[in-house]
XYZ file of C-alpha atoms in Angstrom:
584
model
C -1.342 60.581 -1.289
C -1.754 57.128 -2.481
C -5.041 57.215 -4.156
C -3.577 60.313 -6.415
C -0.558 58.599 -6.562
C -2.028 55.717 -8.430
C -4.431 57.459 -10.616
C -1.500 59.657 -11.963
C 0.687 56.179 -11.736
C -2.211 55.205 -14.405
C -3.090 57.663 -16.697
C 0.779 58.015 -17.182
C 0.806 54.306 -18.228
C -1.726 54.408 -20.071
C -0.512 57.372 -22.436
C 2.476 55.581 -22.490
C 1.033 52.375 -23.722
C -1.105 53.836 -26.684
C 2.313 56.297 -27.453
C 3.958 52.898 -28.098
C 0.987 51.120 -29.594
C 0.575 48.686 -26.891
C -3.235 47.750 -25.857
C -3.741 48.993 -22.388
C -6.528 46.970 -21.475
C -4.615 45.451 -18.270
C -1.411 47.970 -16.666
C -0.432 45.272 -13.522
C -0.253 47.982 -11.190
C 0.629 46.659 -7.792
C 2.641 47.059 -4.675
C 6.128 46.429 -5.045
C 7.543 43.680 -2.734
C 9.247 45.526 0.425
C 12.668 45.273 -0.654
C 12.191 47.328 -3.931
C 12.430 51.152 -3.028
C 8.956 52.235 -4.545
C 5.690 53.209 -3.942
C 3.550 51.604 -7.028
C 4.892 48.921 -9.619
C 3.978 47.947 -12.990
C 4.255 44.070 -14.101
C 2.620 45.090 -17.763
C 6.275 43.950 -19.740
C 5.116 40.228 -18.760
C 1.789 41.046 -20.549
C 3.516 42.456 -23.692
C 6.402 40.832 -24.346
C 4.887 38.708 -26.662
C 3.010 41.589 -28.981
C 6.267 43.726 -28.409
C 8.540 40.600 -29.253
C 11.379 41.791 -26.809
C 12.304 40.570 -23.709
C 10.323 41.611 -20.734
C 13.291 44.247 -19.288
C 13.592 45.852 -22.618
C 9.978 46.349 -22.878
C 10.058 47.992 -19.513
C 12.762 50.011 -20.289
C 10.927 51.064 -23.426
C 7.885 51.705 -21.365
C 9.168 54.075 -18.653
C 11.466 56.165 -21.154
C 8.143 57.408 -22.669
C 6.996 58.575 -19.891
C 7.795 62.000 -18.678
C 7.886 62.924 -15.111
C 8.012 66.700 -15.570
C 4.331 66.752 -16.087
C 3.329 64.842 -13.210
C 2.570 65.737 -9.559
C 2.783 63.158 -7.678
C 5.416 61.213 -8.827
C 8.925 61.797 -8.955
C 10.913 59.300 -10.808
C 9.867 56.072 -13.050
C 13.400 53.730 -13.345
C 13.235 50.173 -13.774
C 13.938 46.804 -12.323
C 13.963 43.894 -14.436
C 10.910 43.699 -16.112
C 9.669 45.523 -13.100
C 8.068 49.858 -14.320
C 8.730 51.176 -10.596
C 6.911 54.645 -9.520
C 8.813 56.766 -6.831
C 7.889 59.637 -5.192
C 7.779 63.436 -5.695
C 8.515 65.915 -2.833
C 4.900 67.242 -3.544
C 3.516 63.537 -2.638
C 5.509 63.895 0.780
C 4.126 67.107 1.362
C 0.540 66.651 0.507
C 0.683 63.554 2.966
C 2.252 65.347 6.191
C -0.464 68.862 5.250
C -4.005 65.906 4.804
C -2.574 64.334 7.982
C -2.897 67.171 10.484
C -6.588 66.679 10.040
C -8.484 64.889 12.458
C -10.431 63.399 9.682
C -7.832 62.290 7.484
C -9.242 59.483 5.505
C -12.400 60.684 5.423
C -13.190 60.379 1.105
C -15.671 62.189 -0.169
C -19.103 61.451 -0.471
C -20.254 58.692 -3.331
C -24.018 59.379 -3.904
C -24.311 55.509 -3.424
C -26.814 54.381 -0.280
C -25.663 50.858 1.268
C -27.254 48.803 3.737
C -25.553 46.536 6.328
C -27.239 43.735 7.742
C -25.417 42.429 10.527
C -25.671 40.011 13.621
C -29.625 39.314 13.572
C -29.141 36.727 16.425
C -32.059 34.964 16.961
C -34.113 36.755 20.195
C -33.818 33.875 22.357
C -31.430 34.347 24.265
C -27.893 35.656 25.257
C -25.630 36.375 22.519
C -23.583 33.925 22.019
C -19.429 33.599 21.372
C -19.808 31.514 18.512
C -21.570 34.284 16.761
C -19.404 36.946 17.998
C -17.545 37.287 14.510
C -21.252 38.435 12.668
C -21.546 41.785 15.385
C -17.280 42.709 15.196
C -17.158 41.963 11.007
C -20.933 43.639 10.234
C -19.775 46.777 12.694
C -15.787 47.061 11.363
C -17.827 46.907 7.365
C -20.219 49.638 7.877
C -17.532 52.474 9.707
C -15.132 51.383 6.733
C -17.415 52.089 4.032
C -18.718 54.994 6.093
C -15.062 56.653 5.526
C -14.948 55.472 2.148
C -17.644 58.055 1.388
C -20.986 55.641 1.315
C -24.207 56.676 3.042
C -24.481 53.630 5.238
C -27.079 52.379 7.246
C -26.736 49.444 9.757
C -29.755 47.082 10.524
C -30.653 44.338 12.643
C -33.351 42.306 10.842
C -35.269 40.472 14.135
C -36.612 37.297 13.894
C -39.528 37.572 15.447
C -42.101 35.295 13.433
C -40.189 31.875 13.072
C -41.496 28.526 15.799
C -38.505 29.328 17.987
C -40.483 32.947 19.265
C -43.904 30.706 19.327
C -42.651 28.612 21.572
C -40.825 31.500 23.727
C -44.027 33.376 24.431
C -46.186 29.914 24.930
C -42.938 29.337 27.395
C -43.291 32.795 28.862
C -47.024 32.505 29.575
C -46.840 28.913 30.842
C -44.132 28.961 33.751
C -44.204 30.768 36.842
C -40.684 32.474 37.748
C -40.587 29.512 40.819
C -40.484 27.330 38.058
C -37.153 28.093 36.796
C -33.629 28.571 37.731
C -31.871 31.641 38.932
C -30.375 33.789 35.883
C -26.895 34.120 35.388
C -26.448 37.765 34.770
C -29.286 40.309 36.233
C -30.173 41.877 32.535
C -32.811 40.675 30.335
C -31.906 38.503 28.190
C -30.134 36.179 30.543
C -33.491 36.157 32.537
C -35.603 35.490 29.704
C -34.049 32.944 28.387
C -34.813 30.222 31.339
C -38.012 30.520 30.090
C -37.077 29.411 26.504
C -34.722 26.694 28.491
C -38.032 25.825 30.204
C -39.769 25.493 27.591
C -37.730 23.263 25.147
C -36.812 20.902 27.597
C -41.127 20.734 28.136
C -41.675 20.049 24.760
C -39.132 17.215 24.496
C -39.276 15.546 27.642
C -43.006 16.324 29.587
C -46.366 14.001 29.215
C -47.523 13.243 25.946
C -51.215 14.975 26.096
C -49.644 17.951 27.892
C -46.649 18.537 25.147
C -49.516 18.006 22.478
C -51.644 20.865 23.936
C -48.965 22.641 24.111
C -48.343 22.117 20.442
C -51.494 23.252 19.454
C -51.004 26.515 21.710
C -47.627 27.230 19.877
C -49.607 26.346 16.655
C -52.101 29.408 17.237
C -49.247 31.868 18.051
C -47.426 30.942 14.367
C -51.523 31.265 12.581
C -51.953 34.200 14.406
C -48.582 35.944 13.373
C -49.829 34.784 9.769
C -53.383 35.942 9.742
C -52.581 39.616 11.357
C -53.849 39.346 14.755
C -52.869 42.401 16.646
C -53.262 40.764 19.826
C -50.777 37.974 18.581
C -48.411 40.847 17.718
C -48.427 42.181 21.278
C -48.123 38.902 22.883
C -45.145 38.528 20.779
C -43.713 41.738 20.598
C -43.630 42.304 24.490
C -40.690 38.989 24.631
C -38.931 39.654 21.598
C -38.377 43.563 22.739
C -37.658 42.329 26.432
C -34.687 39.660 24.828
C -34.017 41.801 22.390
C -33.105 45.432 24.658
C -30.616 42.926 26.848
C -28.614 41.769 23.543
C -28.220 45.683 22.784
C -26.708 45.838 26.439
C -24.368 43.127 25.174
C -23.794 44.531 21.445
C -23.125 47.834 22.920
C -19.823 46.791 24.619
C -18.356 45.707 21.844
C -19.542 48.426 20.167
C -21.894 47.609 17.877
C -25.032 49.717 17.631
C -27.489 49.512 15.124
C -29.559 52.243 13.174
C -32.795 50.473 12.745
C -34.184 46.554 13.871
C -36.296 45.800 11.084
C -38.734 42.968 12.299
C -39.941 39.828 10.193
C -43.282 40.669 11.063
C -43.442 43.960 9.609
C -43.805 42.229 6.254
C -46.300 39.958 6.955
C -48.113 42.630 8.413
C -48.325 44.790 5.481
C -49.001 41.653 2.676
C -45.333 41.898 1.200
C -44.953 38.224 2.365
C -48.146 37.070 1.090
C -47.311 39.056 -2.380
C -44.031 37.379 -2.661
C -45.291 33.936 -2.481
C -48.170 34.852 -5.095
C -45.821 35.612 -7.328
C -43.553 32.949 -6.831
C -46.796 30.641 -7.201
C -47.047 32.222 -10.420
C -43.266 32.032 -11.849
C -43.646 28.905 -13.600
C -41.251 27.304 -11.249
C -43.258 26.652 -8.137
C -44.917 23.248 -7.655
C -47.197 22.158 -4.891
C -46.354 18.728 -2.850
C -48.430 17.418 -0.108
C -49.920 21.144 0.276
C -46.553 23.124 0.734
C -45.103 24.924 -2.062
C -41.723 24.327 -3.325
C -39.950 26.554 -6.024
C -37.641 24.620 -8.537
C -33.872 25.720 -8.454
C -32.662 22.596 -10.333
C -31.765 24.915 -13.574
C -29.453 27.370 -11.249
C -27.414 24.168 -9.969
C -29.141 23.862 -6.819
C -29.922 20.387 -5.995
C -32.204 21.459 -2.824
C -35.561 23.573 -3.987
C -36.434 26.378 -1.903
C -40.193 25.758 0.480
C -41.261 28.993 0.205
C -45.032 27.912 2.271
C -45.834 25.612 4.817
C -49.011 23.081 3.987
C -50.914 24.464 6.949
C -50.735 28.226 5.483
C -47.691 29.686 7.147
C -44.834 31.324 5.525
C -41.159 30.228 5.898
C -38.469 32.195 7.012
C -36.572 32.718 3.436
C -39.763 34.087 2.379
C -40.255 36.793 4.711
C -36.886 37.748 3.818
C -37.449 37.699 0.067
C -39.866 40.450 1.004
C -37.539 42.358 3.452
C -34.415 42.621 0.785
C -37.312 43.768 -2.166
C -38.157 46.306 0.448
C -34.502 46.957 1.090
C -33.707 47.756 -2.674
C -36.550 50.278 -2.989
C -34.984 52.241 -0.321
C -31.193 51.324 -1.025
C -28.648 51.374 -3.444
C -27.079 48.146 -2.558
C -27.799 45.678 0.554
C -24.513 43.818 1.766
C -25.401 40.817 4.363
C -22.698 39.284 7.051
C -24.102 35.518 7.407
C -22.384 32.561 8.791
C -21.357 29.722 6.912
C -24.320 27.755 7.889
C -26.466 30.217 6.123
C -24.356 29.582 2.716
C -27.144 27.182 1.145
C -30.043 29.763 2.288
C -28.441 32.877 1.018
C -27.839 31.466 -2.361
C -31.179 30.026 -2.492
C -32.356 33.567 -1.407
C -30.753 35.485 -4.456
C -31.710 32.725 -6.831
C -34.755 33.746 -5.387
C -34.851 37.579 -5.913
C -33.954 36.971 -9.163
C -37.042 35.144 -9.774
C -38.783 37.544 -8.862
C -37.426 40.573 -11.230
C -34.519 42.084 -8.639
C -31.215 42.791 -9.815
C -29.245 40.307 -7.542
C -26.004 42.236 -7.869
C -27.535 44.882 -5.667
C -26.811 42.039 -2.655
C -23.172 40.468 -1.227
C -23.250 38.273 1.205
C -20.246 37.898 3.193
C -19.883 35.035 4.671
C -17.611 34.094 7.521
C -16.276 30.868 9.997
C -17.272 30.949 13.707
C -15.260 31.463 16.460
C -13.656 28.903 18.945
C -11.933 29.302 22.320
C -9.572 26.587 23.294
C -10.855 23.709 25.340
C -10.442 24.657 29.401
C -9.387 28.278 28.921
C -12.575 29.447 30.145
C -15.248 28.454 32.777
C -18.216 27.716 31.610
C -21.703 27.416 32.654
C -23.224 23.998 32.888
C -25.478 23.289 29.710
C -25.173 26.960 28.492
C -22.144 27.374 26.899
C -20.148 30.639 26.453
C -21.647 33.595 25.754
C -20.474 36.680 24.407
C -20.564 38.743 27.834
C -17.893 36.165 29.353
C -15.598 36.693 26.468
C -15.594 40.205 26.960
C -15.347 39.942 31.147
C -12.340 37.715 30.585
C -10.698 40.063 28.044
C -11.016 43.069 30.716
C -9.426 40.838 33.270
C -6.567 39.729 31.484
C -6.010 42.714 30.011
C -6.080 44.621 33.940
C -3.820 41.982 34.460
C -1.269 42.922 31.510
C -1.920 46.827 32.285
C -0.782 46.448 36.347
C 2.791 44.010 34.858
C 3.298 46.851 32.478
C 3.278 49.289 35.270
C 6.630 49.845 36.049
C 8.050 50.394 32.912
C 5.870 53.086 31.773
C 8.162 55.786 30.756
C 5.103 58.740 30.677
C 5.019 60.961 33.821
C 1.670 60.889 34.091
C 0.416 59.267 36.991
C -2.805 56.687 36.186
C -5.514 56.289 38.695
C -7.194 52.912 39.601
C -10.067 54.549 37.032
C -7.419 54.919 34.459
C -6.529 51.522 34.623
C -9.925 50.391 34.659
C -10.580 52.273 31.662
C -7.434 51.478 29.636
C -7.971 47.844 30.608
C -11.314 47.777 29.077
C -10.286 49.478 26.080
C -7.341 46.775 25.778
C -9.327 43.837 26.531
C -12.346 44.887 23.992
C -10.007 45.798 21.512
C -7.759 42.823 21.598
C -11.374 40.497 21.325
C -12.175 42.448 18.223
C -9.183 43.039 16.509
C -8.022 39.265 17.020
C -11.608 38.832 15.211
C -11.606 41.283 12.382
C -7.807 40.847 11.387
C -8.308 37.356 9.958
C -10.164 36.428 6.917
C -13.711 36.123 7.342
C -13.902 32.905 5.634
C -11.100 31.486 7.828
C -12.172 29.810 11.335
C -10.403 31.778 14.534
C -9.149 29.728 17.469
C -9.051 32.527 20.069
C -5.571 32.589 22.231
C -5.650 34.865 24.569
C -1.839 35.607 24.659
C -1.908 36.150 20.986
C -5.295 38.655 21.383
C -3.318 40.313 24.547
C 0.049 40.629 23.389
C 1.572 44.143 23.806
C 4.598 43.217 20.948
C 2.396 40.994 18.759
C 0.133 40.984 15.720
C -2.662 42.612 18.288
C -4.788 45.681 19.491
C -2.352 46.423 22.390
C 0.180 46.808 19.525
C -1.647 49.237 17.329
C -3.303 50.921 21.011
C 0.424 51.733 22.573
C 1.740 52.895 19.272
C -1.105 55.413 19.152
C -0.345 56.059 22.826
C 3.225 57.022 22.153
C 2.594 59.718 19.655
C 0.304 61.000 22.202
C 3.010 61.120 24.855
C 5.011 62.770 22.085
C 3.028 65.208 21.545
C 1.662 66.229 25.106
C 5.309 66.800 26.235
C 6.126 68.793 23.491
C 2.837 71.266 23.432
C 4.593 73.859 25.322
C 8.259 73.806 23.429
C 7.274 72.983 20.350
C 4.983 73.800 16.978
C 4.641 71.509 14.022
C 6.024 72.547 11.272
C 4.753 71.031 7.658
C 8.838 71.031 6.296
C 9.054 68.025 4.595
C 12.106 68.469 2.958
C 13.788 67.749 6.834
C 11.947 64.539 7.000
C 14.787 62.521 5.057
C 15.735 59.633 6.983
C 14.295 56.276 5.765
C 12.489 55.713 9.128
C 10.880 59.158 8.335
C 10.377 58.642 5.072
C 8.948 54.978 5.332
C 6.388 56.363 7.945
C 4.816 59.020 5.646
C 4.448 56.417 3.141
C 2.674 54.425 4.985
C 0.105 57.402 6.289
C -0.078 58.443 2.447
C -1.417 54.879 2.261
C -4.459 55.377 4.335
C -7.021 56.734 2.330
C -6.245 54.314 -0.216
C -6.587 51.155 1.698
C -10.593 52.051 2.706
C -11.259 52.476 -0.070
C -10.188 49.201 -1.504
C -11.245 47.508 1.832
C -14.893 48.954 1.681
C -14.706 48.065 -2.202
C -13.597 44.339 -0.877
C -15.458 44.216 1.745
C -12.608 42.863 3.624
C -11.849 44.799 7.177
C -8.964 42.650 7.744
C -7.206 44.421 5.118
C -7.646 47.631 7.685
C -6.278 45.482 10.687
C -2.945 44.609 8.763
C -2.596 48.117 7.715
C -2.654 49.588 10.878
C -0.301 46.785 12.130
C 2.193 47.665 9.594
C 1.618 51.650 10.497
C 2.179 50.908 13.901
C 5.756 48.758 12.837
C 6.961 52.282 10.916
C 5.683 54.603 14.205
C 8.061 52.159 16.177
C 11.006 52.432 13.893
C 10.600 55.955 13.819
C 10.771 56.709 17.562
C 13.332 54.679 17.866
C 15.690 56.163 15.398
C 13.715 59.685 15.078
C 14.313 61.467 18.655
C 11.623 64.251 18.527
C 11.916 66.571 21.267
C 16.125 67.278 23.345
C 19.058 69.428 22.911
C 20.154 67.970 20.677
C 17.510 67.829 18.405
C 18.062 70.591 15.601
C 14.543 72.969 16.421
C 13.277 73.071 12.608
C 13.580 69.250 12.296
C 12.464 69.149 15.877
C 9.157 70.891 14.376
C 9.059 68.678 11.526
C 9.419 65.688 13.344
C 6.333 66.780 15.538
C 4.017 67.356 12.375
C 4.918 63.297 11.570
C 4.080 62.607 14.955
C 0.682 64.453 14.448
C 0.120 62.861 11.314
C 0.957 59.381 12.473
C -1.544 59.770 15.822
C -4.666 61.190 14.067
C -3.855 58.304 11.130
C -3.831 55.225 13.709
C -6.461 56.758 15.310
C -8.622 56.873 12.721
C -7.595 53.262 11.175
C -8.631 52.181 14.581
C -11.438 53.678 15.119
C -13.036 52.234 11.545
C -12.280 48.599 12.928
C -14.135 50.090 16.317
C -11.273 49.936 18.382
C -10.949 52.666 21.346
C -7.690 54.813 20.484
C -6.390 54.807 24.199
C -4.206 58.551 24.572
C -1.967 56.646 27.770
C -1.479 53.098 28.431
């Protein structure tokens, strides 16, 4: 398979390299573009050329006649192209693809000994979540189940924020207003009733009578002090909204999926002094200066033009603090910490691991990745007055339209199976969930997304229906042909290019999580699976599997591929959290 492929591809060059006295610091192994017939390239004659003092094509030419193939496994053939060192190859690679494939598993790597923690979504308990933010939950999820199958021990948490002046002033709001008070909610789940209180609340604040809005102040004002100071009965008050908001957003997070394996609360580290520790010590790092009775720390030498206020003049502690104590905490129990943050968070995070390393952490330990927000084009959906869109419409829609595209596709199913309205309620939610997310995840995180529905929805596109109806093909395949035929691992009658070009591109599984969980980059995933679904599509076009006039051993062969190619798109599907539907 690939990863073997390119070690050998590697270790090869590099013998070669010191054979001819060459420094092999840098080989340039890459992938070839698609018109060159190989499955690893070389660009190292650029990089020599001058020390060689030869042309680039002779110094490839030089390069691959050192290099013997008869000792090598994977690879079958080195010939050259220019100044190109191109890597074909073996029969042994072709075989060791089609026998990995057959398991359900496949690209499953082996376990690293290296604990990772994903922070993802941490949506402010306020509220529904909402479609703007609906990258953070789809990118944190799709990161965590890729570097899960790259072999890391991976935990996924929700830090709640459930300290800040935002959850003062929803439990003042929550113990002010009487349910008569407020509007009806526009779903019946938790969240969506909660937050008219919130609504209620702000609008108060800003618009009611002066010596009302200032008691009300002073209420809020207690709630923050008694967060601070460690009142228990504070804590209650506080905890029984943020768990109430907070149980509804899982309801909404869960039909995406996105789960979680621990909420990790802001209070928890006031509660046991890590907060108050933290700002001690940044008191005493020689860079902290009082002004007007907060505390700022100075992060002019690290190119920041902004300090960081690290404590509030009346006593209270700031948000980036808490969290200074929450990612110390996370590095005693964790390897490394990786953190999916919108772009409005750029300035903080920075701040944060200037911060940390202030403090004595290793700041390497923590990535951020940070990504654009999503947009829906104006008019394409209805929308609430003065609440936006929130997640749970995007998703409603999605399942609609795709129902819609599911019923037009009806008549030219070619399976025999007959779908009940519960199949097509199922497949349509698997569509419509999986277009949303894959339209999400494919694109560079740092890239804004415009969502188009009939891009997101589009059975012959760059979509999830694409990748979803390839992988329900080689089902069909092989349900048909459980009673005639079994698979037979025969490589050698797997010689067409279609055939050929499709168990390169399973071979190429394994290899791309691991570089997209060493990246960090899901997107590289999505594209992969896009181009695995292109090859599956070639292949059963030109590839006939199962007839009369199908010769039986290449029959069985065929059939293996097919195997191979379902459990692969499967699996690349299921690590962007995609449902793998078995009929559409």
């Amino acid at each position: 398979m690939l990863l073997d492929f390119r070690e050998e591809v590697e270790s090869a060059l590099a013998t070669a390299l010191d054979s001819l006295d060459f420094p092999g610091e840098d080989l340039g192994v890459e992938t070839p573009p698609e018109e060159m017939p190989a499955v690893l390239a070389s660009s190292v004659a650029f990089r020599l050329a001058g020390p060689a003092e030869a042309p680039p094509p002779e110094v490839a030419a030089n390069i691959a006649a050192e290099i013997e193939t008869e000792s090598l496994t994977s690879v079958g053939a080195v010939k050259t192209k220019g100044p190109y060192v191109n890597f074909h190859p073996s029969a042994t690679y072709y075989a060791e693809t089609l026998d990995a494939a057959q398991s359900d598993d496949y690209g499953q790597l082996p376990e690293k000994n290296e604990s990772v923690v994903v922070e993802h979504t941490s949506a402010n308990p306020t509220g529904p979540v909402h479609v703007g933010r609906a990258r953070n939950p789809v990118l944190g999820d799709a990161i965590s189940r890729i570097m899960a199958a790259a072999g890391y021990d991976v935990d996924t948490h929700y830090y709640v924020n459930d300290a800040g002046r935002q959850i003062a002033v929803f439990t003042w709001a929550y113990e002010t207003f009487e349910e008569d008070e407020l509007p009806e909610p526009e779903r019946s789940s938790p969240e969506y009733e909660m937050v008219r209180y919130y609504r209620k609340g702000t609008s108060f604040l800003e618009d009611g009578p002066e010596d009302a809005v200032e008691d009300a102040e002073s209420e809020i004002q207690a709630i923050m002090q008694g967060l601070e100071s460690g009142d228990e009965d504070t804590y209650e008050r506080v905890g029984d909204v943020v768990d109430t908001v907070l149980a509804g957003m899982q309801r909404c997070l869960q039909r995406l999926p996105a789960t979680f394996d621990e909420f990790v609360k802001e209070t928890r580290f006031m509660r046991d002094g890590n907060t108050e520790a933290v700002a001690h010590r940044l008191e005493e790092s020689g860079l902290a200066y009082e002004d007007e009775g907060a505390w700022h720390l100075d992060l002019s030498d690290r190119g920041f033009e902004k300090d960081l206020v690290f404590m509030r003049s009346d006593g209270t502690s700031l948000y980036t603090t808490r969290d200074l104590a929450h990612h110390e905490w996370k590095f005693v129990h964790y390897d490394r910490a990786v953190t999916v943050l919108g772009e409005d968070h750029k300035l903080q995070a920075r701040q944060l691991q200037a911060a940390l390393d202030i403090l004595g952490n290793d700041p390497e330990r923590l990535t951020d990745v940070i990504y654009s927000y999503v947009n829906l084009p104006t008019g394409k959906m209805s929308t609430r007055a003065g609440t936006g869109i929130d997640l749970d419409d995007l998703l409603d829609e999605a399942v609609n339209r795709a129902r819609e595209a599911v019923e037009s596709r009806m008549g030219d199913r070619i399976r025999d199976d007959d779908l009940t309205e519960s199949d097509v309620e199922r497949i349509a939610e698997q569509v419509g969930i999986g277009a949303v997310r894959y339209d999400i995840v494919s694109k560079q995180p740092s890239k804004p997304i415009t969502f188009k529905w009939d891009d997101a929805l589009d059975f012959e596109g760059q979509s999830a229906p694409y990748v979803q109806y390839a992988h329900a093909r080689t089902c069909g395949i092989i349900d048909e042909a459980q009673d005639e035929v079994t698979p037979s691992l025969d490589q050698g009658l797997l010689d067409t290019d279609a055939e050929r070009d499709l168990l390169e591109a399973i071979a190429a599984y394994p290899a791309r999580i691991e570089d997209s969980a060493a990246d960090l980059e899901p997107h590289g995933i999505a594209t992969y699976a896009r181009d695995l679904a292109d090859a599956v599509n070639v292949f059963y076009r030109e590839c006939p599997v199962l007839g009369s006039d199908v010769d039986p051993n290449r029959s069985a062969a065929r059939l293996a591929l097919v195997v191979a190619a379902r459990n692969t798109l499967a699996n690349a599907l299921s690590v962007l959290g995609i449902a793998a539907p078995e009929s559409m």
